[in-house]
Short mmCIF file of C-alpha atoms in Angstrom, two decimals:
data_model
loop_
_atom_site.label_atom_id
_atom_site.label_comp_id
_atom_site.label_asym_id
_atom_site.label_seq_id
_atom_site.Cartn_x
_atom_site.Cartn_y
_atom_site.Cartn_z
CA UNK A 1 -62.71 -53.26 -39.92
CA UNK A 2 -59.75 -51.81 -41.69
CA UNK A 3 -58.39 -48.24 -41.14
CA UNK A 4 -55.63 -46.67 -43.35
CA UNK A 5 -53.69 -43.96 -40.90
CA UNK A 6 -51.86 -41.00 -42.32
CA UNK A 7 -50.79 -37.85 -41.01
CA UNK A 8 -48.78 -34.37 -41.93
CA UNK A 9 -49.96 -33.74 -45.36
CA UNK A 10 -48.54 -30.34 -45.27
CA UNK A 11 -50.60 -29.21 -48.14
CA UNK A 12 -48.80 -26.03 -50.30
CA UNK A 13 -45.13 -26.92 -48.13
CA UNK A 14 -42.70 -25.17 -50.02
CA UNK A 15 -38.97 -26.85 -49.84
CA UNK A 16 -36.02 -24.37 -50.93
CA UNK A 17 -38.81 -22.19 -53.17
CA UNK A 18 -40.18 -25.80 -54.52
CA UNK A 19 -43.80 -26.39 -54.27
CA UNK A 20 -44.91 -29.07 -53.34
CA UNK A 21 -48.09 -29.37 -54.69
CA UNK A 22 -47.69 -31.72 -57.66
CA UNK A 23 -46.04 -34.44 -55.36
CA UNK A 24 -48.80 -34.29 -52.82
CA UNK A 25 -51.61 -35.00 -55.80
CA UNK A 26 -49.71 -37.42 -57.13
CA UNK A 27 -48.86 -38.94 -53.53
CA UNK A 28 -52.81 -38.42 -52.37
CA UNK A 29 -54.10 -40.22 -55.63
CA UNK A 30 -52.08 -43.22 -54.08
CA UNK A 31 -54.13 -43.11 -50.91
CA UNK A 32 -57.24 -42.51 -52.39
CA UNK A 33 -56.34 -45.60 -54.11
CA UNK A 34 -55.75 -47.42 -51.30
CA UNK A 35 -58.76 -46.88 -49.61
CA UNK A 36 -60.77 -48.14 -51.82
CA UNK A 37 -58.63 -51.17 -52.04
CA UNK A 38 -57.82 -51.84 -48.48
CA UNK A 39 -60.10 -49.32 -45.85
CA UNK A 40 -63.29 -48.53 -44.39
CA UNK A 41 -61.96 -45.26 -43.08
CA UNK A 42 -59.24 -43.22 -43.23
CA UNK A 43 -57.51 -41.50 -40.09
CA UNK A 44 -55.64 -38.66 -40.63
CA UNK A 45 -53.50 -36.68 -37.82
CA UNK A 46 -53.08 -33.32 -38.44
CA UNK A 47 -51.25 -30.70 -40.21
CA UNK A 48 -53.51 -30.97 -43.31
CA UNK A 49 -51.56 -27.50 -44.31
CA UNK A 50 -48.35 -26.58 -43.99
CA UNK A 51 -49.59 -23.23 -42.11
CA UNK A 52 -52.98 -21.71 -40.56
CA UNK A 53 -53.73 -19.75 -43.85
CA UNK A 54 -53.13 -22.28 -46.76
CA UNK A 55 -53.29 -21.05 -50.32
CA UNK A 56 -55.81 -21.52 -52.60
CA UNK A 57 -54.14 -24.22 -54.32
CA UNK A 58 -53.50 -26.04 -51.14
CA UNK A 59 -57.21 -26.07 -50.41
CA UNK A 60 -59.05 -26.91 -53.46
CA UNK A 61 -56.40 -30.22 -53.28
CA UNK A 62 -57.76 -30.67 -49.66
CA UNK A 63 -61.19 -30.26 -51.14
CA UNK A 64 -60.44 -32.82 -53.93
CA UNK A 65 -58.95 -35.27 -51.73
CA UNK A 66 -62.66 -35.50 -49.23
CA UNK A 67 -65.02 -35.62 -52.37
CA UNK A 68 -62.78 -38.30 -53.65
CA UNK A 69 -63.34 -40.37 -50.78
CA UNK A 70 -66.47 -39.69 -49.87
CA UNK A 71 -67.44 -40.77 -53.65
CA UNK A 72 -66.20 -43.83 -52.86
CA UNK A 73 -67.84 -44.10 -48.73
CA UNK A 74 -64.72 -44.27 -47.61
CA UNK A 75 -64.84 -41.96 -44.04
CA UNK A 76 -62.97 -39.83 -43.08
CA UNK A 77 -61.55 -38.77 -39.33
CA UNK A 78 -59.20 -35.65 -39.09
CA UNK A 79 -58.27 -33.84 -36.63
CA UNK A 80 -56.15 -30.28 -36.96
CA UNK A 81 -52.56 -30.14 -35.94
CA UNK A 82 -50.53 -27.41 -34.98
CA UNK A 83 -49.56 -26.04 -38.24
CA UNK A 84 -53.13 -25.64 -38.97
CA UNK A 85 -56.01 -23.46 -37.91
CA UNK A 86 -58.39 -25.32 -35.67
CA UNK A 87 -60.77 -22.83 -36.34
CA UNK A 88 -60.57 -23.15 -39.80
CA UNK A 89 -60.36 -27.53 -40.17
CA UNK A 90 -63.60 -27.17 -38.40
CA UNK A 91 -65.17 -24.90 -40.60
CA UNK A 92 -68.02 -26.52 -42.52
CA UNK A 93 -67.63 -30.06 -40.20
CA UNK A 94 -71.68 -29.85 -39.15
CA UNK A 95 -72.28 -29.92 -43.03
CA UNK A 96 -69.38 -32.30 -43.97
CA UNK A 97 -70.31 -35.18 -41.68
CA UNK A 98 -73.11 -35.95 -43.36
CA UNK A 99 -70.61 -37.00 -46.64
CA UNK A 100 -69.46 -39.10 -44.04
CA UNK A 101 -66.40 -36.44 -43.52
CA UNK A 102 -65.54 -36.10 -39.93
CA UNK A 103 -63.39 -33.43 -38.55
CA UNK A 104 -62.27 -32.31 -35.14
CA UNK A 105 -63.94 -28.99 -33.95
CA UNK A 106 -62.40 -26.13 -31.82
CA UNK A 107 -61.62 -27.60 -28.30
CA UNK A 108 -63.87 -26.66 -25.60
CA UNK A 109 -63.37 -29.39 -23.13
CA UNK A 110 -65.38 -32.10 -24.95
CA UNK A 111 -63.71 -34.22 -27.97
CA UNK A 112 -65.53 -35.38 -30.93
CA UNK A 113 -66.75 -38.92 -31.21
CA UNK A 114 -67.48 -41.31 -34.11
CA UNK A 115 -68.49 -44.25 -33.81
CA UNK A 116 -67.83 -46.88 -36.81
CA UNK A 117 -69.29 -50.57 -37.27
CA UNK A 118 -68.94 -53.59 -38.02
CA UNK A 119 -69.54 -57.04 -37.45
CA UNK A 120 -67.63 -57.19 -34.15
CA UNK A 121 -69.98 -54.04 -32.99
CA UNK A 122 -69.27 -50.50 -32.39
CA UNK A 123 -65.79 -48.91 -32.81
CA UNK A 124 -65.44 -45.44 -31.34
CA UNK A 125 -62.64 -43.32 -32.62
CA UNK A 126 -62.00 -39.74 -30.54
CA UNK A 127 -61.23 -36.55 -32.71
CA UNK A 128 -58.80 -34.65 -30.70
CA UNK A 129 -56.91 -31.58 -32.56
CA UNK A 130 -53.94 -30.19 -31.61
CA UNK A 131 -53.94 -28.58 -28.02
CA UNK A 132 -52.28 -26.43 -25.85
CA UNK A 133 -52.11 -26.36 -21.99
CA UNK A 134 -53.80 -22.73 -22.53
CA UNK A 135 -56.96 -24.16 -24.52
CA UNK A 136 -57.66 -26.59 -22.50
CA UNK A 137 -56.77 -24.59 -19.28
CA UNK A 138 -59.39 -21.90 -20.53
CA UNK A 139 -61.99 -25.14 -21.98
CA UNK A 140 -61.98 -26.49 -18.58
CA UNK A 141 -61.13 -24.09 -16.33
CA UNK A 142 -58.24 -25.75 -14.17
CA UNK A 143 -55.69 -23.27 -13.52
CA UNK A 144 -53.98 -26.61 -12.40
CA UNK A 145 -53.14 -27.02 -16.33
CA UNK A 146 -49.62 -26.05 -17.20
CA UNK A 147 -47.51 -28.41 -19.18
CA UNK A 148 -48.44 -30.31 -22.49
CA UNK A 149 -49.04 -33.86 -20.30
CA UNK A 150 -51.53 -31.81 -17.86
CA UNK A 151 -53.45 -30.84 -20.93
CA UNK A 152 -53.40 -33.94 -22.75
CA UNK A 153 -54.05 -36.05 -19.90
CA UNK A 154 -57.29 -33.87 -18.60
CA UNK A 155 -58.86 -33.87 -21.87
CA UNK A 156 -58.33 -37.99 -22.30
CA UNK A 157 -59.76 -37.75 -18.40
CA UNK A 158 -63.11 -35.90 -20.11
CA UNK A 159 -63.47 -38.57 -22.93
CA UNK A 160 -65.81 -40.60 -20.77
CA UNK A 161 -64.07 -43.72 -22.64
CA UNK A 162 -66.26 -47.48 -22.52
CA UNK A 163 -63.48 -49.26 -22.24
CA UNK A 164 -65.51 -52.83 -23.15
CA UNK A 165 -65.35 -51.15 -26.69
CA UNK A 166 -62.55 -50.51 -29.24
CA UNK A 167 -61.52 -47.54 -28.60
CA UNK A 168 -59.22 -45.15 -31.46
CA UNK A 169 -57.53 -42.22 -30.47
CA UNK A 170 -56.45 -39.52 -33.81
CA UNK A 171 -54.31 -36.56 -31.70
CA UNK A 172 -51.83 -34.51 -32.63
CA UNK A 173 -48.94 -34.62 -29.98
CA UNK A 174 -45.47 -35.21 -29.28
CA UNK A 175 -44.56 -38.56 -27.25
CA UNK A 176 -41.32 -38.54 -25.44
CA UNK A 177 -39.00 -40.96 -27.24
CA UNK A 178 -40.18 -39.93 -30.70
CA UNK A 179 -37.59 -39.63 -33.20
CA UNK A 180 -37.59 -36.39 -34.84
CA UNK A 181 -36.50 -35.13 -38.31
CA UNK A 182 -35.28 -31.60 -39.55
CA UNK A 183 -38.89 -30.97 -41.33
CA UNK A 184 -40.40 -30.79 -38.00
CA UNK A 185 -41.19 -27.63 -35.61
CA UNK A 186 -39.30 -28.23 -32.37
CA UNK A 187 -40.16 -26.89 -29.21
CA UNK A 188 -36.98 -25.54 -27.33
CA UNK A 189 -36.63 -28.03 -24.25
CA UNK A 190 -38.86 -30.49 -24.82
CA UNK A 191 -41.96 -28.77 -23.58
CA UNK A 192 -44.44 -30.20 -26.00
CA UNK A 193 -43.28 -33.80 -24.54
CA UNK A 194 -46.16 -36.05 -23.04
CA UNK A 195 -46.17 -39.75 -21.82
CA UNK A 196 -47.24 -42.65 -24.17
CA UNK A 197 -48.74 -43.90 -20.77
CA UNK A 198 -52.02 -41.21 -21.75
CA UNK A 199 -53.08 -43.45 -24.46
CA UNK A 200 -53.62 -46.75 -22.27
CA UNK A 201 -57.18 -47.03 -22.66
CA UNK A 202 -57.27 -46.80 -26.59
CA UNK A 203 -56.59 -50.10 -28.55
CA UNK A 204 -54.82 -47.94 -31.46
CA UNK A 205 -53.87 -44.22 -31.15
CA UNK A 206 -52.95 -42.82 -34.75
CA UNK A 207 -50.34 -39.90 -33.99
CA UNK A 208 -49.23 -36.79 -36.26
CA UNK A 209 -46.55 -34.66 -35.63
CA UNK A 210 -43.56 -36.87 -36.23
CA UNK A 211 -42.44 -36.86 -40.03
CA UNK A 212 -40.68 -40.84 -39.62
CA UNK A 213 -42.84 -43.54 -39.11
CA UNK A 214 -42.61 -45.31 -36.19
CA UNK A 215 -44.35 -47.14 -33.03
CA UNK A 216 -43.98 -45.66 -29.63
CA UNK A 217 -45.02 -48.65 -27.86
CA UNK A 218 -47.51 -51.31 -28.94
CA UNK A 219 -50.75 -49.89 -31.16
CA UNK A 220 -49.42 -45.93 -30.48
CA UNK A 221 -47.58 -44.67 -33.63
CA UNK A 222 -46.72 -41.94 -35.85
CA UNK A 223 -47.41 -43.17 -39.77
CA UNK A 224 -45.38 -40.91 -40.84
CA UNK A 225 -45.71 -38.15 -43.62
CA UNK A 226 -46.14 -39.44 -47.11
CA UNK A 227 -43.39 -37.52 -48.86
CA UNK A 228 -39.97 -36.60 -48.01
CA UNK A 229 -39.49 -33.28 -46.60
CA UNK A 230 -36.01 -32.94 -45.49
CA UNK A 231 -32.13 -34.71 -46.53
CA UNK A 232 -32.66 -36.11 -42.97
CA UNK A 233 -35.43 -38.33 -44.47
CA UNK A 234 -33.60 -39.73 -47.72
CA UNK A 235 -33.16 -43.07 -46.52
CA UNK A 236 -36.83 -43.44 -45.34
CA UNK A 237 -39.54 -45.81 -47.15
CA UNK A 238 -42.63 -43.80 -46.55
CA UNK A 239 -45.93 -45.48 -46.35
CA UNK A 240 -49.49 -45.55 -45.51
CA UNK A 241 -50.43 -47.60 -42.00
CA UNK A 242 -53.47 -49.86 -42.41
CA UNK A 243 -54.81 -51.55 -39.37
CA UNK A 244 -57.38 -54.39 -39.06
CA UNK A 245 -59.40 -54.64 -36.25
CA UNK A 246 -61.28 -57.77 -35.46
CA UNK A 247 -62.42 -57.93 -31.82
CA UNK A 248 -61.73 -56.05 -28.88
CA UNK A 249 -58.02 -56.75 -28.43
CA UNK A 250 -57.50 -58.76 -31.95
CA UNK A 251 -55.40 -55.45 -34.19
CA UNK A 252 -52.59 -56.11 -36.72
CA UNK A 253 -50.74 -53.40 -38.05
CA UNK A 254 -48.71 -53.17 -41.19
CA UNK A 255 -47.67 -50.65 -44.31
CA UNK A 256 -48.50 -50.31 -47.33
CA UNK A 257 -45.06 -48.22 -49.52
CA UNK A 258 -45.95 -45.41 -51.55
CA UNK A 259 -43.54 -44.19 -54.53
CA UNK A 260 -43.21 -40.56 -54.26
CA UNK A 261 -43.55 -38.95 -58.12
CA UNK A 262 -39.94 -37.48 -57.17
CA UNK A 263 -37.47 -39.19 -54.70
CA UNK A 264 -35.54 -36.55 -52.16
CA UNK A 265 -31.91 -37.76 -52.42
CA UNK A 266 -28.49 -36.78 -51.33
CA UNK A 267 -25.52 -36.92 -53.59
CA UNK A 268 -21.98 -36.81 -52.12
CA UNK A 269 -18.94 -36.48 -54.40
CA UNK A 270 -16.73 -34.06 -56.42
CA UNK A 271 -17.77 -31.70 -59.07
CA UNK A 272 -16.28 -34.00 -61.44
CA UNK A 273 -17.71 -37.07 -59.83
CA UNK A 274 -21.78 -36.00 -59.78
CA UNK A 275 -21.37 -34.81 -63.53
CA UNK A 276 -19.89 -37.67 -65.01
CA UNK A 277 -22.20 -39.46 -67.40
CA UNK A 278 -21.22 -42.87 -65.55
CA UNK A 279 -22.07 -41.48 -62.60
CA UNK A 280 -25.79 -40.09 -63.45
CA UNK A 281 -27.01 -42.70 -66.33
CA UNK A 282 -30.03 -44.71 -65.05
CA UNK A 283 -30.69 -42.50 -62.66
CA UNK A 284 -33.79 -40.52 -61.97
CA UNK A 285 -32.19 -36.96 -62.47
CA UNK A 286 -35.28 -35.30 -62.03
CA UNK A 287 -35.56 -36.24 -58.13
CA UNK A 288 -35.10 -33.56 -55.37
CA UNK A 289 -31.52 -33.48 -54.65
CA UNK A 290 -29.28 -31.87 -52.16
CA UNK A 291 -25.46 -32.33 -53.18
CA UNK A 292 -22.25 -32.14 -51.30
CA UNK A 293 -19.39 -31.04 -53.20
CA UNK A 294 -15.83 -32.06 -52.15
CA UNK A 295 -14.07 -29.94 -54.01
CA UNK A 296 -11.52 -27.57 -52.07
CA UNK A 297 -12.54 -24.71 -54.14
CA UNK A 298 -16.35 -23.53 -54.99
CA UNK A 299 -17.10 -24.52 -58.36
CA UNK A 300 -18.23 -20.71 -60.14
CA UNK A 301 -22.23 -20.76 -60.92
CA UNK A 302 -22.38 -24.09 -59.42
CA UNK A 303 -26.28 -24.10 -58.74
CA UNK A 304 -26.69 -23.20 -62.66
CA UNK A 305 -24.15 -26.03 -64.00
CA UNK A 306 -25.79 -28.74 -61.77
CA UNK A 307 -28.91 -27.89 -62.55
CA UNK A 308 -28.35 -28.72 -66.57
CA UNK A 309 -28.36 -32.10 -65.04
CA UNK A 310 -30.31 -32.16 -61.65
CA UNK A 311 -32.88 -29.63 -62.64
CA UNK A 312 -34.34 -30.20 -59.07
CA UNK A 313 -31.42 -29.54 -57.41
CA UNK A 314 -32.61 -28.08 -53.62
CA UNK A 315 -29.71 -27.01 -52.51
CA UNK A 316 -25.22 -27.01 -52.92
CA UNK A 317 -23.47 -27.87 -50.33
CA UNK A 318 -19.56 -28.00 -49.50
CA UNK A 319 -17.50 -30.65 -47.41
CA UNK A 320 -13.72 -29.75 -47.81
CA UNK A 321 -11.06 -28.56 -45.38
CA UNK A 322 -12.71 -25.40 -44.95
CA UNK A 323 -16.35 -26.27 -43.85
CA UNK A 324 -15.13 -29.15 -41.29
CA UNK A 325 -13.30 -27.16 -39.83
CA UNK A 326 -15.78 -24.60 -40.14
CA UNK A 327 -13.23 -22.05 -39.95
CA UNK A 328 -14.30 -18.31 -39.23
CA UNK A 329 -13.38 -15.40 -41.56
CA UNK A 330 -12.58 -12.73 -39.32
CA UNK A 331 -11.56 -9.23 -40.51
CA UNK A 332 -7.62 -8.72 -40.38
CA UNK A 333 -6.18 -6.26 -38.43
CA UNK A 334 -5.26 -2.72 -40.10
CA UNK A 335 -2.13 -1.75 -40.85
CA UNK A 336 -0.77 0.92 -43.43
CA UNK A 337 2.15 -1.54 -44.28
CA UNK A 338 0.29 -4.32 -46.65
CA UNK A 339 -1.21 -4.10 -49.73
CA UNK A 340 -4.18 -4.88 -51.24
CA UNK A 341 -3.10 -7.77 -52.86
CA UNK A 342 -1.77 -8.84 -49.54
CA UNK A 343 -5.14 -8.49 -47.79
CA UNK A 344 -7.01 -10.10 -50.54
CA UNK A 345 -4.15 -12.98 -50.26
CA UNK A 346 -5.24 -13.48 -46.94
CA UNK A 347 -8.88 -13.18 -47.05
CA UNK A 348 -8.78 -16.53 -49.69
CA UNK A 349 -6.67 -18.10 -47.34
CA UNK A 350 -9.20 -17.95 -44.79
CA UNK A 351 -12.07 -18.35 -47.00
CA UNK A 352 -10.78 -21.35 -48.91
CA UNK A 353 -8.24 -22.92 -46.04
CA UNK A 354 -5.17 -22.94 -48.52
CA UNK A 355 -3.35 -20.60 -50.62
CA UNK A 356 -3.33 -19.07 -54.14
CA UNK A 357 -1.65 -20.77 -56.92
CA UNK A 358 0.28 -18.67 -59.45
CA UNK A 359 -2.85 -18.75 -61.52
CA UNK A 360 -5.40 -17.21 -59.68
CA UNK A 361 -2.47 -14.85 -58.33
CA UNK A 362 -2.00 -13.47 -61.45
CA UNK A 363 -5.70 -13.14 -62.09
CA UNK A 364 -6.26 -10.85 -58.82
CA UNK A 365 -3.29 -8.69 -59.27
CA UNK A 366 -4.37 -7.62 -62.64
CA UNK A 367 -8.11 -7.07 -61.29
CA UNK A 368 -6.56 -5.25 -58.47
CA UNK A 369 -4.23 -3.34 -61.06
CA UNK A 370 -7.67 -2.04 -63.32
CA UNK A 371 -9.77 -1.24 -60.19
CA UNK A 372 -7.13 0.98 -59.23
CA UNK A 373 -6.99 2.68 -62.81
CA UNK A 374 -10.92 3.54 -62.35
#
């Protein structure tokens, strides 16, 4: 049996007023793709949208995405995560499973169950969606239920798991020792946090939640989102996981790379540098790009100039004297003995950590000079 896990779609994200959309067809043609090459089902972990009341756009691509697979008998397991609506994934799941579509429904103490086969026997994979310690406090009603590892823990407890079978987890969670990345939601303190230890009776748990792939401990990982979301995830090869399951016991595990229809990148350099022709040629200018600029003074309608050459260009950033050391401009003290030119002298100093040459000087004595005239 082989399984193809993703997670964290995030379908209509919006990064710095970009949509999204585009990428994620292009990126979910790829898995469709690979399903029919390489699966008999595909897992996927939660946060299907990027929030509980997705746009239009982002759910016609959704709907796209299960009647491509389904064409093709390739099944499907999702479960919601917490960007989502639980309510809403499990709208329409009665009807959908019978396309072979399987998603998790609203949490009320018992946790969905499909069972998959093959010539080793039955495979069971568990649908669990996103949960608080207040859902399944009120599904089960054990005011003993306060942290994230209480609530996780009782409703693995209520699985009534065969453990003589393979057994799959799909949750929505995050495991302590996770790496994180800036795309993420993060819970001040660490109160989302639950033990890998949960997931001992599954042979694989697919995970969501965590935007870099990686394993947790043997046969529990996080696949990973399928496009960059953040500078924080530049240097990352994103992937789909596949796994093949023989036996009870018998699971290898290994990625398959995706190529995003746009890279995210991060360009470092000066002004001069980044829009040198040497610099750019060969290139793929059209990426997402966030660029540092080391220039000592801001370069005027930077965004605009870059852009003639990164027209994706996310966002401008600065690393010079005056950001490291991240200096404060504070207001300067009153007094009826400087001039204007003396406080505007000062407020560049602070601004731009050095002083005015003779040029600009000039320049803001003579705009000084008319604004007085008005």
């Amino acid at each position: 049996m082989k399984l193809i896990h993703i997670s964290d779609l995030h379908l209509g994200k919006r990064i710095n007023e970009f949509s999204m959309l585009e990428d994620q067809r292009y990126i979910l043609e790829q898995v469709v793709k690979i399903c029919v090459e390489h699966a008999d089902a595909l897992l996927l972990a939660g946060d299907i949208y990027d929030r509980p009341i997705p746009p239009t756009e982002a759910v016609m691509m959704l709907d796209w995405f299960f009647n491509a697979l389904a064409a093709q008998k390739i099944k499907v397991c999702a479960v919601s995560g917490n960007h989502d609506s639980m309510e809403r994934i499990a709208f329409g799941a009665g009807l959908m499973k019978q396309s072979g579509v399987y998603l998790s429904t609203v949490y009320d103490g018992s946790t969905q169950k499909v069972t998959l086969t093959d010539e080793f026997g039955e495979a069971q994979v568990y649908l669990l969606p996103f949960v608080r310690p207040s859902i399944v406090r009120r599904a089960l009603g054990q005011e003993e239920i306060e942290s994230y590892q209480d609530a996780v823990f009782a409703a693995v407890k209520h699985m009534d798991i065969d453990t003589k079978k393979r057994n799959i987890l799909v949750a929505h969670q995050f495991v302590t020792g996770a790496g994180r990345c800036d795309s993420e939601d993060i819970v001040v303190g660490g109160v989302d946090n639950i033990d890998a230890s949960i997931f001992e009776a599954f042979d694989y748990t697919a995970l969501g939640h965590i935007h870099s792939p990686q394993n947790i401990k043997e046969n529990v990982r996080y696949c990973g989102t399928l496009l960059k979301y953040s500078v924080s995830e530049a240097g990352q090869e994103k992937s789909v996981t596949v796994i093949e399951m023989g036996k009870k016991n018998d699971i290898v595990v290994r990625t398959i790379p995706l190529i995003p229809k746009h890279d995210l990148r991060a360009i470092h350099g000066s002004y001069m540098e980044v829009t040198a022709r040497t610099f750019y040629q060969g290139t793929a200018t059209d990426d997402y790009v966030q660029i540092t600029l080391t220039d000592e003074e801001d370069i005027v309608d930077g965004m605009q100039k870059l852009r003639t050459i990164y027209p994706n260009l996310m966002r401008l950033d600065y690393d010079n004297r005056r950001t490291r050391e991240n200096q404060e401009i504070a207001g300067t003290e009153r007094t009826t003995q400087k001039s204007e030119m003396e406080y505007f002298e000062e407020f560049f100093e602070l601004q731009n950590n050095q002083p005015m040459n003779e040029e600009q000087r000039k320049f803001s004595e003579e705009l000084i000079r008319k604004l007085q005239e008005v």
